Structure formats: C-alpha cells, structure tokens
Short mmCIF file of C-alpha atoms in Angstrom, two decimals:
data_model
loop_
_atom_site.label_atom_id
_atom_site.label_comp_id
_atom_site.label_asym_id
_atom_site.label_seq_id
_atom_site.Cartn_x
_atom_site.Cartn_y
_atom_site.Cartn_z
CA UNK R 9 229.06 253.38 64.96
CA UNK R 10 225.54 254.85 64.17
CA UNK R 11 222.88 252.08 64.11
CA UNK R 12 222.29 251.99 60.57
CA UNK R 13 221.89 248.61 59.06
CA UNK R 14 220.95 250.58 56.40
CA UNK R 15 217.57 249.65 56.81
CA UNK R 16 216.01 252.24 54.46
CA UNK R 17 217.65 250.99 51.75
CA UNK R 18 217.31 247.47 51.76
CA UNK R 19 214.86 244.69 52.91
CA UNK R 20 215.69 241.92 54.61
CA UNK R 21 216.01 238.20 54.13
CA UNK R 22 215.22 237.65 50.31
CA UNK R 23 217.15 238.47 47.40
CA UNK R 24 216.38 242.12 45.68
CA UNK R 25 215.00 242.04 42.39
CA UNK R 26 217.58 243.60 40.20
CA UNK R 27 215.74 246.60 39.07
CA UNK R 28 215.49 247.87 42.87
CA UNK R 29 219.56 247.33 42.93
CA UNK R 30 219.88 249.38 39.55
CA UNK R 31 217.31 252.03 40.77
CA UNK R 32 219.91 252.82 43.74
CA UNK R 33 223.08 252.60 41.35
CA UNK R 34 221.73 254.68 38.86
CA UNK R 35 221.80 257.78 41.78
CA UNK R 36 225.76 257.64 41.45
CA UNK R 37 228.22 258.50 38.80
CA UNK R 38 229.63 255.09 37.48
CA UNK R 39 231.11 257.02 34.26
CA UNK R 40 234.71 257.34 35.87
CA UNK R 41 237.35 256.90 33.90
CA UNK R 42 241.14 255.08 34.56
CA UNK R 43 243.23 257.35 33.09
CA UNK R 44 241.23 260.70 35.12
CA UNK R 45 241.89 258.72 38.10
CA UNK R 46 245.75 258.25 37.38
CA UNK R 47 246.00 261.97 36.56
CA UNK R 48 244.07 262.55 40.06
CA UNK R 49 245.88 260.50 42.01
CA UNK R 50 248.86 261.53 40.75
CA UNK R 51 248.68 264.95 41.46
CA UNK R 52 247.24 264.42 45.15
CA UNK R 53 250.73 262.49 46.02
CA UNK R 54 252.94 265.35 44.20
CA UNK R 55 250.92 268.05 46.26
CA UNK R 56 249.55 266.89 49.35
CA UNK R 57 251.32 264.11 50.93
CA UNK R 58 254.36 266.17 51.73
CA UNK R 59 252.16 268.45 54.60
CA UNK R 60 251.04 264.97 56.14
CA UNK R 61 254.60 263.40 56.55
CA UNK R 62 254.94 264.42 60.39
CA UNK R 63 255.63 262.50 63.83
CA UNK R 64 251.55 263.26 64.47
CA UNK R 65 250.17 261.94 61.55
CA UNK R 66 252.20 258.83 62.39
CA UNK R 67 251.55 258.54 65.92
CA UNK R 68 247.81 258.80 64.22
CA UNK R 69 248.24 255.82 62.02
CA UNK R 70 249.60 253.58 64.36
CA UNK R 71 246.56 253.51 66.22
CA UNK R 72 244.84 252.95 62.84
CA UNK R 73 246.90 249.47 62.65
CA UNK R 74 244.56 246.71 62.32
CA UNK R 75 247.14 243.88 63.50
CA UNK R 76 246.80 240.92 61.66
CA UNK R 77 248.03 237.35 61.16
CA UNK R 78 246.63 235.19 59.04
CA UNK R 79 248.84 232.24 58.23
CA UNK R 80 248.75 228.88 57.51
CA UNK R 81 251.15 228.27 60.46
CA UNK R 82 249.22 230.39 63.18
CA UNK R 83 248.57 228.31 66.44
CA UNK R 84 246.57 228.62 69.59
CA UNK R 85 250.02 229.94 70.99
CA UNK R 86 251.71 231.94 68.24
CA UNK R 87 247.83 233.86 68.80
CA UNK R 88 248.24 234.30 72.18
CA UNK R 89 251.84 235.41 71.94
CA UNK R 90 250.81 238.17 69.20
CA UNK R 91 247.88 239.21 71.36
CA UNK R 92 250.58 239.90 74.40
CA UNK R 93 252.54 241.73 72.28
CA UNK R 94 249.53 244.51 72.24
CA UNK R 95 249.35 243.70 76.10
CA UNK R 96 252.57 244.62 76.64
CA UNK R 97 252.55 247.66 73.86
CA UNK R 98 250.58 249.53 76.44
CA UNK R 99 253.04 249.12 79.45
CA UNK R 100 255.97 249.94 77.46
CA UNK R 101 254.81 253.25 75.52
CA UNK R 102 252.11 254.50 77.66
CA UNK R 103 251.89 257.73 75.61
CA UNK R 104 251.79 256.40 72.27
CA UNK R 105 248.09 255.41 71.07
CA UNK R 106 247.89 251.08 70.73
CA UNK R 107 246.52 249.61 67.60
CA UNK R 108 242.68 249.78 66.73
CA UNK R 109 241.70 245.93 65.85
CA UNK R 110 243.20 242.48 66.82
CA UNK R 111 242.85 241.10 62.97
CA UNK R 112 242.72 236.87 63.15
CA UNK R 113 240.74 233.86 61.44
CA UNK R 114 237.44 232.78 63.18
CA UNK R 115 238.85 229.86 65.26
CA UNK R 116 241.43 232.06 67.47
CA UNK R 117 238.46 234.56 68.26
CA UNK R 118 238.55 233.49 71.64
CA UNK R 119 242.15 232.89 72.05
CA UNK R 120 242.24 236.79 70.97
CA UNK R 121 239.59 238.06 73.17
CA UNK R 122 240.26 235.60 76.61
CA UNK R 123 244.32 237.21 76.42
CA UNK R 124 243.68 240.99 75.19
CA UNK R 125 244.23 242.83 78.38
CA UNK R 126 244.14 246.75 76.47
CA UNK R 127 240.76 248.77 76.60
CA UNK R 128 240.05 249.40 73.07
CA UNK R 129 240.85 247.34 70.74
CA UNK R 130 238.59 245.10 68.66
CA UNK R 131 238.65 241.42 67.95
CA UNK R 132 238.35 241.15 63.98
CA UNK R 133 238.09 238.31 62.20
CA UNK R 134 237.93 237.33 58.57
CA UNK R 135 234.87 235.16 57.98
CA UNK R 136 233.03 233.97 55.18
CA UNK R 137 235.45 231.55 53.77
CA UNK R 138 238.17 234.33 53.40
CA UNK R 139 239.95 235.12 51.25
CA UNK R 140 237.79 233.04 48.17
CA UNK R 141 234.78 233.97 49.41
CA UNK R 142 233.65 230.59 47.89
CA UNK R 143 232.33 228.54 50.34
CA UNK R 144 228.29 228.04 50.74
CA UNK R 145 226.35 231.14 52.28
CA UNK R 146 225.26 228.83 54.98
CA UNK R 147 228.26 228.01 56.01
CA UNK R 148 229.79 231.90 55.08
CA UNK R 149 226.51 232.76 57.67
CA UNK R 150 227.56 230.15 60.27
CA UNK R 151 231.15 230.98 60.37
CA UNK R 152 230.66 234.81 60.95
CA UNK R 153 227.85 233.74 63.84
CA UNK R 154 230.20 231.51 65.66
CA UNK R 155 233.47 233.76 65.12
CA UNK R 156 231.05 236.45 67.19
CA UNK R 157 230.10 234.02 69.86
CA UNK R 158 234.04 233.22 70.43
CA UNK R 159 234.60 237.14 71.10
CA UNK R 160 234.92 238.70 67.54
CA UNK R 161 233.60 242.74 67.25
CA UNK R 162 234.27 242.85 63.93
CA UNK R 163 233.90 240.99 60.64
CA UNK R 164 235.67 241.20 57.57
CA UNK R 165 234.40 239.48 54.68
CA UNK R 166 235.09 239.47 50.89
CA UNK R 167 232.81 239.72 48.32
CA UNK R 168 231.64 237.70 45.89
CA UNK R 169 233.89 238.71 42.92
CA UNK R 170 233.14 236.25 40.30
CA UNK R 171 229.34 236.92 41.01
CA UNK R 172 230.40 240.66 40.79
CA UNK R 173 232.71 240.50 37.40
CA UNK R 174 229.61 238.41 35.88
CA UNK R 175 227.30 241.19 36.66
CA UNK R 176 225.36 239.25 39.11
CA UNK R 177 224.50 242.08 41.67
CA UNK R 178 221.34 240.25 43.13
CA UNK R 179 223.85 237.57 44.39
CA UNK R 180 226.46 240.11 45.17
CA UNK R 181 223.98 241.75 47.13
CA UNK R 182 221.96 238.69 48.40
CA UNK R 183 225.39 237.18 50.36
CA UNK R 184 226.46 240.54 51.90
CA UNK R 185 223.09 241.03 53.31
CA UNK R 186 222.96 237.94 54.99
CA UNK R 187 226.34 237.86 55.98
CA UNK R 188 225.91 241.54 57.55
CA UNK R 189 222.33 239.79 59.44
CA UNK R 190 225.14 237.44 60.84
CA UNK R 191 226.93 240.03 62.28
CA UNK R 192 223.88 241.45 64.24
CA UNK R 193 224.90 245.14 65.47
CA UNK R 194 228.89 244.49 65.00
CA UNK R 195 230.45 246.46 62.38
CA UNK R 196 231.24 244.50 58.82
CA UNK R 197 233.84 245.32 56.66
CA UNK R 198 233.66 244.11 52.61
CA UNK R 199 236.84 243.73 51.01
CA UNK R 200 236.57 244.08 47.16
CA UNK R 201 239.70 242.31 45.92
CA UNK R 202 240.20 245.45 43.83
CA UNK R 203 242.89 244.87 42.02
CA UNK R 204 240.49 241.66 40.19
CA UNK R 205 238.47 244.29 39.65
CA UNK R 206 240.40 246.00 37.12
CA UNK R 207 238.20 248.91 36.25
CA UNK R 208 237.66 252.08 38.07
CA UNK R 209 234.09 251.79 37.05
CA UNK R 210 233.99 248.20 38.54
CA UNK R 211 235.50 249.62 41.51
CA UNK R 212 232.77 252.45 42.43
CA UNK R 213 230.26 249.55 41.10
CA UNK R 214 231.47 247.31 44.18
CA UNK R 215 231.93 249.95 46.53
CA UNK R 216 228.23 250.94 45.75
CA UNK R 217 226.87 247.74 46.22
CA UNK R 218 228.86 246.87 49.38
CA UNK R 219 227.54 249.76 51.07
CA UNK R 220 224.00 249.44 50.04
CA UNK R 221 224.22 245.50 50.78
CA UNK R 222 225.26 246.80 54.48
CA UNK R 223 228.71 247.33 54.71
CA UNK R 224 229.97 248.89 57.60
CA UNK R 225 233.28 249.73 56.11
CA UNK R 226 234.71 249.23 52.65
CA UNK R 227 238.44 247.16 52.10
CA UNK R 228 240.49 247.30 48.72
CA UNK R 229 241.84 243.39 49.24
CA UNK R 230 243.22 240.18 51.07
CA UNK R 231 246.54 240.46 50.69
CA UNK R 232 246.37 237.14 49.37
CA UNK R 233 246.11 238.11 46.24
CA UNK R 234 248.82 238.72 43.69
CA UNK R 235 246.52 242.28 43.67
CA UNK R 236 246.73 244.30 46.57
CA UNK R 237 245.92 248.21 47.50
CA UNK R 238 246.83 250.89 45.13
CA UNK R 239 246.32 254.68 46.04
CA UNK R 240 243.81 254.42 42.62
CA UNK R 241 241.98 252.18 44.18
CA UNK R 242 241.84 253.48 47.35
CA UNK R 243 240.41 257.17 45.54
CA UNK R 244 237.83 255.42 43.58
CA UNK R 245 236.48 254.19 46.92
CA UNK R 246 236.74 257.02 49.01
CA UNK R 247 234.96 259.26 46.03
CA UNK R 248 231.88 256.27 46.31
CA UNK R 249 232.11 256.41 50.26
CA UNK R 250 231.85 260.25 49.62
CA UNK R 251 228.95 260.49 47.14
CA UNK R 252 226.89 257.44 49.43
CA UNK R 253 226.95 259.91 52.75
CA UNK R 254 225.51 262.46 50.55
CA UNK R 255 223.11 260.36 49.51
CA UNK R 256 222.01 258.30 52.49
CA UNK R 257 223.60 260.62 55.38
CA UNK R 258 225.62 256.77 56.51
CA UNK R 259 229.32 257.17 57.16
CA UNK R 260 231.09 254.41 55.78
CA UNK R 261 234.72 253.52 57.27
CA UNK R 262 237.76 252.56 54.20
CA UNK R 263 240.34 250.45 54.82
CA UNK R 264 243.61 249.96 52.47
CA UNK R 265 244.71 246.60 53.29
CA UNK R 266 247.54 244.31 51.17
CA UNK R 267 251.07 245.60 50.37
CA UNK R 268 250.88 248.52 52.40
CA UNK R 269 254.48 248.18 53.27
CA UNK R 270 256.12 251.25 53.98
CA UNK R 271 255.56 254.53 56.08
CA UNK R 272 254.98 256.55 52.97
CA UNK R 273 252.07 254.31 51.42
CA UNK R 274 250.28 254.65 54.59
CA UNK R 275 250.92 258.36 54.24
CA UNK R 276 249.61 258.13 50.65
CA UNK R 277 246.09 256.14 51.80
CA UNK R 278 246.09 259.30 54.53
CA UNK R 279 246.20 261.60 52.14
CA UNK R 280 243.98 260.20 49.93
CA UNK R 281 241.20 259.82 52.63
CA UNK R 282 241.83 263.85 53.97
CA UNK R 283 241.31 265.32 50.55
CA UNK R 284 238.24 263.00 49.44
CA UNK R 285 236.47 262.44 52.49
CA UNK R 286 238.11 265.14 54.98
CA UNK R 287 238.16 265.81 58.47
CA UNK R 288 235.21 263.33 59.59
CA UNK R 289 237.18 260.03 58.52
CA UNK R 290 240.53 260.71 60.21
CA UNK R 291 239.61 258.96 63.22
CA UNK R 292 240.78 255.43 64.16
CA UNK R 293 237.33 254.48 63.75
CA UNK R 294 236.73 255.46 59.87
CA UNK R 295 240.47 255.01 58.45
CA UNK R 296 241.90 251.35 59.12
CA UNK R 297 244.99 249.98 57.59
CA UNK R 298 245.05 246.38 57.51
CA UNK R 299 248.82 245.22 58.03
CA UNK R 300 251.38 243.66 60.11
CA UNK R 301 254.43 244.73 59.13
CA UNK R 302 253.83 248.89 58.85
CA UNK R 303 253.27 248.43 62.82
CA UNK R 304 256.77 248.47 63.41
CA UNK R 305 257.70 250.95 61.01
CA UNK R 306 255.66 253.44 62.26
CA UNK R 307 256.68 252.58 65.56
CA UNK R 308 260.69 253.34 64.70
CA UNK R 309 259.99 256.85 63.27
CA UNK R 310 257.91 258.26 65.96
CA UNK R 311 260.20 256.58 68.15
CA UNK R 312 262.87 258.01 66.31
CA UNK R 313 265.09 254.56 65.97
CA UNK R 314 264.73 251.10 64.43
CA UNK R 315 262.45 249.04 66.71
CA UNK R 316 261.10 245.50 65.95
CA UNK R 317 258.42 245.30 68.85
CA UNK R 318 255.44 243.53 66.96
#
C-alpha cells in the first residue's frame, strides 16, 4: 500500500487539540440521514446486485476471504491445523485464487506465520485488547508491537467506542495514532463496531476519524457483538472512504466483517463497494471480508457442489 501514514494530516506522538480534529471534519458532509441511506441502499440491492451474481465475481471474493478464528478454544494446534488448511487449498485447486489474510489473536502470530507455506497471504491479527478495545494504550501499544515481532502483517484494532459515543474525538484519535505508530509501515485496519454506533451520522463521524487517525483500512465490527455488518453500514463507509480520497488523494481499504453469512451478503458488500467507490477498490487488497464460514460457501458454487474444505 502507498506509504502514507497520513503524515500531512496529523502529527505525531501527542494528542490533537480538538479544534485541529473539527477543522478536518468540518471538510466532509456529516448531515446524512438514516432513512436516505435505507432508501439508497435499498435500491442498489434491487438494481445492481443481480449483474454481480456470477462464478467470477465469486472466484473474486474468495480471494477477498480474510480467514479467521478467534475463539476461546483456539490452540497452538487447532492454529496450525487451520493454517494447513490454506497450505493445502493451494495444492488442491491450483486455479482458484487462495484467501487474502490469515486472521488470528496476537499469541498464534507465529504459529500462523512459521506453518503458512502459500505466497501471499498475510498474517492478521486483532490487537489492542480486541474486541473491547478497553485495555490500557500501553498495553493496546505493546500487544500490536509484539503480535508484529511474532510474524503479523496486519493489524486489526477496534476503536474506542465509548470514547467515540461520548464525543471524545481527541482520545478517539489519540489511541489510533499510537496504535497505527505500533504498527510501523504494516497496514492497520479500525473496526467501528457499527452497529453501537447507531447513527449514520455517527458512522461517517468514525469512519472520518479512523482514517485521519491513520487507518489503513476501515471495518464495520467484531463479530462479537450482538451488532454486526449491515449493507447500511457498509454504504455510509464506503461514501466517507470516497469523499476522504478526494480530499487527501489516500485510498483507504473497507472491510464488512460479522454475520456475513451467505454468498449473497458478500455479493451485497460487492455491490455496495463497485457503485460507491468503483473500479479502484475491487482488488483483494482494498475489499476484505472478514469471515470463516462464507469460505466454504463460495468455494461450493464456483465449484459447482457442496464442499466443506475450510
């Protein structure tokens, strides 16, 4: 991804007073409204998502997959078995593109990276006392530092939400700044819990600040959350991800993630992401869907029968 750290829009290493952080919000339209963004979104699954359903596009979100388990019950070997599973992906559908990202937490990084055998796909792990986000920024800091000396490329974090919901963008801000330091030059993703969010408006709000904080890509939630992903979300996002490259020029990557559980809400988040953002983001580098259990789905209709491989 372009080096970007978004330097010219942020300084480093102490909090932002809150006028500078209002200054850059007040470029962007925050006036949207829930019931515009129904109507929207409904329309853009009646018209559009129809053209999209085809063996391509599916082929195409497979290697979007961002494979993840992140249980209670995950071990040093159920890790290593899951990373195989991609290993052996490879060998037994050579033409079919393998997942993008590896997704674990911080202390199987190197269990991940030591047994992934496939060029290609990234380590990611959740950091910064996922999926509360409440732990000490110290220790949020420490924990993404140590996940990337085990072998993690990527970081996804969540932000602050009860900071956020208070209106407490300095703190907001503060954290993902110093979490994104952490990560030196590997990409960060923010997941916004959006469905705590409630609002459309406090959905572009925490887009906005993710991105100016140094977000690398943007995330609607956990998935451990009673609130996951919802194709409103999902457009409020991709319009702030829009109007921030036409602002700053920096491409910012969106990934749906939580209760994406069938072929046709993936199709839905693809169509969503064509019409807003177009062309440029339908790469598996700037469209991620966070999920286990769509891998196999996908799988069995390009395939063209039922197949539980992952």
């Amino acid at each position: 991804m372009a080096e970007h750290h978004h330097h010219h829009e942020h300084e480093h290493h102490h909090a932002q007073p809150e006028s500078r952080i209002n200054e850059a919000l007040k470029k962007y339209n925050l006036d949207v409204n829930d019931e515009e963004v129904k109507e929207a979104v409904r329309k853009i699954i009646a018209e559009k998502v129809h053209e999209n359903d085809t063996a391509e596009v599916k082929k195409f979100l497979l290697g979007s997959v961002e494979l993840t388990t992140l249980k209670t019950t995950d071990s040093e070997t159920s890790v290593m078995a899951f990373t195989e599973k991609v290993n052996q992906f490879e060998e037994k559908y050579p033409t079919l593109p393998h997942v993008a990202t590896i997704c674990v937490y911080p202390r199987f990084a190197r269990t991940v990276a030591e047994t992934l055998e496939v060029e290609g796909v990234e380590v990611a792990c959740v950091s910064g006392s996922f999926p509360s986000s409440q732990s000490i920024i110290e220790v949020k800091t420490i924990e993404t530092q140590l996940a990337i000396k085990d072998g993690a490329t990527e970081i996804d974090i969540v932000m602050p939400v009860g900071a956020m919901l208070e209106g407490d963008y300095e703190t907001v801000v503060d954290e993902i700044q110093q979490q994104k330091e952490a990560c030196g030059e590997h990409d960060m993703k923010v997941i916004l819990e959006t469905g705590m969010l409630k609002t459309a408006k406090n959905i572009k709000t925490a887009s906005l600040l993710a991105m100016y904080a140094g977000a690398d890509y943007i995330k609607t939630s956990t998935g451990k959350e009673q609130s996951v992903a919802t194709p409103e979300a999902a457009y409020v996002m991709c319009k702030a991800i829009k109007e921030y490259y036409d602002e700053t020029g920096i491409q910012i990557g969106f990934k749906p993630a939580g209760g994406l559980n069938t072929v046709m809400d993936a199709l839905i988040y693809y169509t969503i992401v064509k019409e807003i953002l177009g062309a440029q983001w339908l790469t598996n580098k700037w469209l991620r869907l966070g999920t286990s259990r769509l891998a196999n789905l996908l799988l069995s209709e390009v395939v063209g029968e039922e197949v539980k491989f992952f």
